[in-house]
Short mmCIF file of C-alpha atoms and ligand atoms in Angstrom, two decimals:
data_model
loop_
_atom_site.label_atom_id
_atom_site.label_comp_id
_atom_site.label_asym_id
_atom_site.label_seq_id
_atom_site.Cartn_x
_atom_site.Cartn_y
_atom_site.Cartn_z
CA MET J 7 0.00 0.00 0.00
CA SER J 8 1.29 3.49 -0.86
CA ILE J 9 1.16 5.42 2.39
CA PHE J 10 2.50 8.61 0.83
CA LYS J 11 1.52 9.97 -2.57
CA MET J 12 3.07 13.14 -3.94
CA ILE J 13 1.40 14.21 -7.16
CA ASN J 14 2.66 17.12 -9.28
CA VAL J 15 4.00 18.92 -6.23
CA CYS J 16 5.46 22.41 -6.64
CA PHE J 17 6.84 24.67 -3.94
CA GLU J 18 7.68 28.31 -4.46
CA ASP J 19 8.82 30.98 -2.06
CA ASN J 20 8.70 34.64 -3.05
CA GLY J 21 8.21 33.63 -6.66
CA GLN J 22 11.28 31.38 -6.59
CA LYS J 23 10.64 27.79 -7.74
CA ILE J 24 12.24 25.43 -5.25
CA ILE J 25 10.39 22.20 -6.02
CA ASN J 26 9.10 21.78 -9.54
CA ASN J 27 6.40 19.26 -10.33
CA ILE J 28 7.56 16.16 -8.47
CA SER J 29 5.52 12.99 -8.20
CA HIS J 30 6.38 9.93 -6.16
CA TYR J 31 4.61 7.21 -4.19
CA ILE J 32 6.09 5.61 -1.07
CA GLU J 33 5.03 2.17 0.09
CA GLN J 34 4.61 1.19 3.70
CA SER J 35 7.60 -0.58 5.32
CA THR J 36 10.11 0.66 2.76
CA VAL J 37 13.23 2.78 2.94
CA THR J 38 13.58 5.73 0.57
CA ALA J 39 16.63 7.95 0.08
CA PHE J 40 16.42 11.46 -1.36
CA LEU J 41 19.78 12.07 -2.99
CA GLY J 42 21.39 14.85 -5.00
CA LYS J 43 23.73 17.79 -4.89
CA PRO J 44 23.54 20.57 -2.27
CA GLY J 45 20.66 22.90 -3.04
CA SER J 46 18.86 20.37 -5.26
CA GLY J 47 15.72 20.43 -3.10
CA LYS J 48 16.05 17.29 -0.95
CA SER J 49 15.32 18.89 2.43
CA THR J 50 12.43 20.87 0.99
CA ALA J 51 10.92 17.71 -0.53
CA LEU J 52 11.30 15.88 2.80
CA LYS J 53 9.61 18.73 4.69
CA LEU J 54 6.78 18.80 2.15
CA LEU J 55 6.25 15.05 2.54
CA ALA J 56 6.24 15.36 6.33
CA GLY J 57 3.67 18.14 6.16
CA LEU J 58 6.02 20.72 7.67
CA ILE J 59 5.61 23.08 4.71
CA THR J 60 2.71 23.43 2.31
CA PRO J 61 3.02 22.93 -1.44
CA THR J 62 2.16 25.82 -3.72
CA SER J 63 0.34 23.34 -5.94
CA GLY J 64 -0.13 19.60 -6.28
CA SER J 65 -1.17 17.13 -3.61
CA ILE J 66 0.54 15.14 -0.88
CA THR J 67 -1.46 12.45 0.85
CA PHE J 68 -0.81 10.16 3.79
CA GLU J 69 -3.06 7.09 3.77
CA ASP J 70 -5.11 8.90 1.12
CA LYS J 71 -5.74 11.94 3.33
CA ASP J 72 -4.36 15.26 2.12
CA ILE J 73 -1.69 16.10 4.71
CA HIS J 74 -2.23 19.82 4.32
CA SER J 75 -5.97 19.79 4.85
CA MET J 76 -6.05 17.38 7.78
CA THR J 77 -8.05 18.41 10.83
CA HIS J 78 -6.03 19.29 13.93
CA LYS J 79 -6.87 15.87 15.38
CA GLN J 80 -5.83 13.99 12.23
CA ASN J 81 -2.64 16.02 12.09
CA GLU J 82 -1.76 15.19 15.70
CA ALA J 83 -2.36 11.50 15.02
CA PHE J 84 -0.09 11.73 11.97
CA ARG J 85 2.60 13.54 13.99
CA LYS J 86 2.49 10.82 16.64
CA ARG J 87 3.11 8.17 13.99
CA ALA J 88 5.77 10.09 12.04
CA SER J 89 8.83 11.82 13.49
CA PHE J 90 11.24 14.22 11.82
CA MET J 91 14.96 14.60 12.49
CA PHE J 92 16.10 17.97 11.18
CA GLN J 93 19.33 18.60 9.29
CA ASP J 94 20.42 21.13 11.93
CA SER J 95 18.95 19.06 14.82
CA ALA J 96 16.57 21.94 15.74
CA LEU J 97 16.60 21.23 19.46
CA TRP J 98 14.74 23.67 21.70
CA ALA J 99 17.55 25.96 22.84
CA ASN J 100 15.74 27.26 25.91
CA GLN J 101 14.95 23.79 27.28
CA ASP J 102 17.34 21.32 28.83
CA ILE J 103 17.97 17.94 27.19
CA TYR J 104 15.50 16.18 29.49
CA HIS J 105 12.69 18.51 28.42
CA ASN J 106 13.68 18.30 24.78
CA LEU J 107 13.02 14.59 25.05
CA GLU J 108 9.99 14.89 27.32
CA LEU J 109 8.00 17.40 25.23
CA PRO J 110 6.98 14.94 22.46
CA LEU J 111 5.82 12.49 25.15
CA LEU J 112 3.79 15.18 26.92
CA LEU J 113 2.17 16.11 23.62
CA HIS J 114 1.46 12.67 22.23
CA PHE J 115 0.98 10.62 25.41
CA PRO J 116 -0.82 12.99 27.80
CA ASP J 117 -1.79 10.11 30.07
CA MET J 118 1.75 8.79 30.48
CA SER J 119 2.99 9.07 34.06
CA ALA J 120 6.06 11.14 34.93
CA ALA J 121 7.81 7.93 36.02
CA GLU J 122 7.14 6.28 32.68
CA ARG J 123 8.36 9.34 30.79
CA LYS J 124 11.52 9.29 32.88
CA ASP J 125 11.98 5.63 32.13
CA ARG J 126 11.54 6.17 28.36
CA ILE J 127 13.99 9.09 28.40
CA LYS J 128 16.54 7.00 30.28
CA LYS J 129 16.15 4.10 27.82
CA ILE J 130 16.41 6.23 24.69
CA THR J 131 19.49 8.09 25.93
CA GLU J 132 21.08 4.72 26.66
CA ILE J 133 20.19 3.51 23.14
CA VAL J 134 21.89 6.52 21.51
CA GLU J 135 24.76 6.26 24.04
CA PHE J 136 24.34 9.77 25.37
CA HIS J 137 26.04 9.87 28.74
CA LYS J 138 26.04 13.55 29.77
CA PRO J 139 23.71 14.96 32.42
CA LEU J 140 20.27 15.70 31.00
CA ILE J 141 20.00 19.03 32.79
CA ILE J 142 22.30 20.79 30.35
CA ARG J 143 20.99 22.77 27.38
CA PRO J 144 21.64 21.99 23.70
CA ALA J 145 24.11 24.88 23.29
CA SER J 146 26.53 23.04 25.61
CA LEU J 147 26.62 20.01 23.33
CA SER J 148 28.84 19.31 20.33
CA ILE J 149 27.10 19.06 16.95
CA GLY J 150 27.44 15.25 17.10
CA GLU J 151 25.91 15.13 20.59
CA GLN J 152 23.06 17.31 19.39
CA LYS J 153 22.49 14.80 16.59
CA LYS J 154 22.23 12.02 19.18
CA ILE J 155 19.56 13.94 21.08
CA SER J 156 17.78 14.86 17.87
CA PHE J 157 17.73 11.18 16.86
CA ALA J 158 16.56 10.19 20.35
CA ARG J 159 13.77 12.80 20.16
CA ALA J 160 12.66 11.39 16.81
CA LEU J 161 12.55 7.86 18.26
CA ILE J 162 11.08 8.52 21.68
CA CYS J 163 7.41 8.21 20.69
CA GLU J 164 8.20 4.90 18.94
CA PRO J 165 6.99 6.17 15.55
CA GLU J 166 6.07 4.04 12.55
CA ILE J 167 7.65 6.49 10.13
CA LEU J 168 10.96 8.32 10.38
CA PHE J 169 11.94 11.35 8.30
CA LEU J 170 15.67 11.90 8.63
CA ASP J 171 17.51 14.85 7.11
CA GLU J 172 21.25 14.10 6.94
CA PRO J 173 21.17 12.00 10.13
CA THR J 174 24.88 11.15 10.00
CA GLU J 175 26.27 14.58 9.05
CA SER J 176 28.99 15.75 11.50
CA ILE J 177 29.18 12.58 13.56
CA ASP J 178 32.10 10.25 14.16
CA GLU J 179 32.36 6.73 12.71
CA LYS J 180 31.46 4.99 15.97
CA THR J 181 28.27 7.05 16.33
CA GLU J 182 27.47 6.48 12.69
CA ASP J 183 27.71 2.71 13.17
CA LEU J 184 25.46 3.06 16.21
CA PHE J 185 22.86 5.08 14.25
CA ILE J 186 22.95 2.54 11.42
CA SER J 187 22.39 -0.34 13.81
CA ILE J 188 19.45 1.52 15.44
CA LEU J 189 18.01 2.19 11.98
CA LYS J 190 18.44 -1.44 10.91
CA ASP J 191 16.53 -2.49 14.00
CA PHE J 192 13.80 0.08 13.20
CA ILE J 193 13.56 -1.12 9.58
CA SER J 194 13.42 -4.77 10.69
CA GLN J 195 10.17 -3.92 12.48
CA ASN J 196 8.57 -3.20 9.08
CA LYS J 197 8.58 0.51 9.65
CA THR J 198 9.02 3.22 7.04
CA VAL J 199 12.08 5.46 6.63
CA ILE J 200 12.52 8.40 4.28
CA TYR J 201 15.89 10.05 4.55
CA VAL J 202 18.18 12.58 2.91
CA SER J 203 21.90 11.93 2.85
CA HIS J 204 25.19 12.54 1.11
CA ASP J 205 26.81 9.77 3.09
CA ASN J 206 27.60 6.74 0.94
CA TYR J 207 28.42 4.62 3.97
CA LEU J 208 24.90 5.16 5.31
CA ILE J 209 23.27 4.82 1.87
CA ASN J 210 24.98 1.47 1.26
CA SER J 211 24.06 0.13 4.68
CA PHE J 212 20.56 -0.99 3.68
CA LEU J 213 18.59 -1.50 0.51
CA CYS J 214 16.43 1.46 -0.37
CA ASP J 215 14.63 3.20 -3.21
CA LYS J 216 16.83 6.04 -4.45
CA ILE J 217 15.29 9.27 -5.67
CA TYR J 218 17.75 11.67 -7.28
CA PHE J 219 17.00 15.39 -7.18
CA GLU J 220 18.40 18.07 -9.44
CA ASP J 221 17.33 21.72 -9.52
CA GLY J 222 14.14 20.98 -7.59
CA GLU J 223 13.06 18.17 -9.88
CA ILE J 224 13.30 14.39 -9.68
CA LYS J 225 15.98 13.50 -12.18
CA GLU J 226 16.00 9.74 -11.71
CA LYS J 227 14.49 6.98 -9.59
CA ILE J 228 16.19 3.68 -8.84
CA LEU J 229 13.48 1.54 -7.30
CA LEU J 230 14.13 -1.83 -5.71
CA ASP J 231 11.05 -3.28 -7.42
CA ASP J 232 12.57 -2.48 -10.81
CA ILE J 233 15.89 -4.09 -10.09
CA ASN J 234 16.39 -7.60 -11.35
CA GLN J 235 20.06 -7.88 -10.61
CA ILE J 236 21.22 -6.62 -7.27
CA ASP J 237 24.53 -5.62 -8.93
CA ASP J 238 22.65 -3.01 -11.00
CA TYR J 239 21.55 -1.40 -7.78
CA TYR J 240 25.06 -0.58 -6.67
CA GLU J 241 25.97 0.84 -10.05
CA GLY J 242 23.72 3.85 -9.46
CA ASP J 243 25.64 7.08 -9.07
CA LEU J 244 25.44 8.03 -5.41
N1 LIG T 4 11.93 29.04 2.05
C1 LIG T 4 12.83 29.23 1.09
N2 LIG T 4 12.94 30.43 0.46
C2 LIG T 4 13.83 30.62 -0.53
N3 LIG T 4 14.70 29.69 -0.95
C3 LIG T 4 14.65 28.49 -0.35
C4 LIG T 4 13.73 28.19 0.71
N4 LIG T 4 13.93 26.91 1.10
C5 LIG T 4 14.92 26.44 0.32
N5 LIG T 4 15.35 27.38 -0.53
C6 LIG T 4 16.38 27.22 -1.58
O1 LIG T 4 15.97 26.11 -2.37
C7 LIG T 4 17.07 25.31 -2.74
C8 LIG T 4 16.87 23.89 -2.23
O2 LIG T 4 17.02 23.89 -0.80
P1 LIG T 4 17.09 22.56 0.05
O3 LIG T 4 17.37 22.97 1.45
O4 LIG T 4 15.86 21.76 -0.19
O5 LIG T 4 18.33 21.84 -0.62
P2 LIG T 4 19.07 20.48 -0.22
O6 LIG T 4 19.06 19.61 -1.44
O7 LIG T 4 18.51 19.92 1.01
O8 LIG T 4 20.57 20.99 0.00
P3 LIG T 4 21.69 20.51 1.07
O9 LIG T 4 22.23 19.21 0.52
O10 LIG T 4 22.69 21.61 1.03
O11 LIG T 4 21.05 20.38 2.41
C9 LIG T 4 18.29 26.01 -2.17
O12 LIG T 4 18.83 26.80 -3.19
C10 LIG T 4 17.74 26.85 -1.04
O13 LIG T 4 18.51 28.00 -0.81
MG1 LIG T 5 19.27 19.79 2.95
#
């Protein structure tokens, strides 16, 4: 089943065309990579798909509901099921790490007890191997540590769908291996991942549909369903 359908999507800002007429369907329990040069429109396409920005024209649906005309309640339900990890982490600067991780739980699980929230926060920080005190604020963390917290925040509500924008940018090899193993575990649970990356090590870590962007358009798609020989898959220009 196609959970996401983007049909003839355009996005303009101040008359500037940033995304130009892209169409793509994403099936449930698949991994999709948005690839392409800097400035080609990958992050914008990911934000459009996640409903964070609104297309100028065209339609984007999630389970056949238009993401941009969902009711508040439908939108909250979608947000609970789909998390977004931003390219620049986008942690709340005026909140400590604990509250950065607690806020999604407070929003999406209002009946969860404080003890259970604490337990979830402890578990997720252990999973991403973040060992600093949680009372510090994001500004005190390195970029790589911020990525860990951003990843933890995306995972804390146990979503079905992950949107990841350059999840392994600015992190060391050990942390990258850790992120990849967490993602492999996530994917093995038949969940859906849509990510943007320039990182060939990450891209070659699991099979995925590859969507290549150029100047705000989709230039090429390499879809697993179309591949007869697995060797062809690795010949694609990353
Ligand atoms: N709201 C906006 N207003 C004006 N220009 C924008 C806006 N958002 C993005 N752009 C421009 O659109 C182009 C695509 O941006 P986008 O962030 O999607 O690229 P990207 O492929 O993710 O690049 P990178 O690999 O560097 O992250 C860029 O030239 C960017 O400056
Ligand atoms: Mg980007």
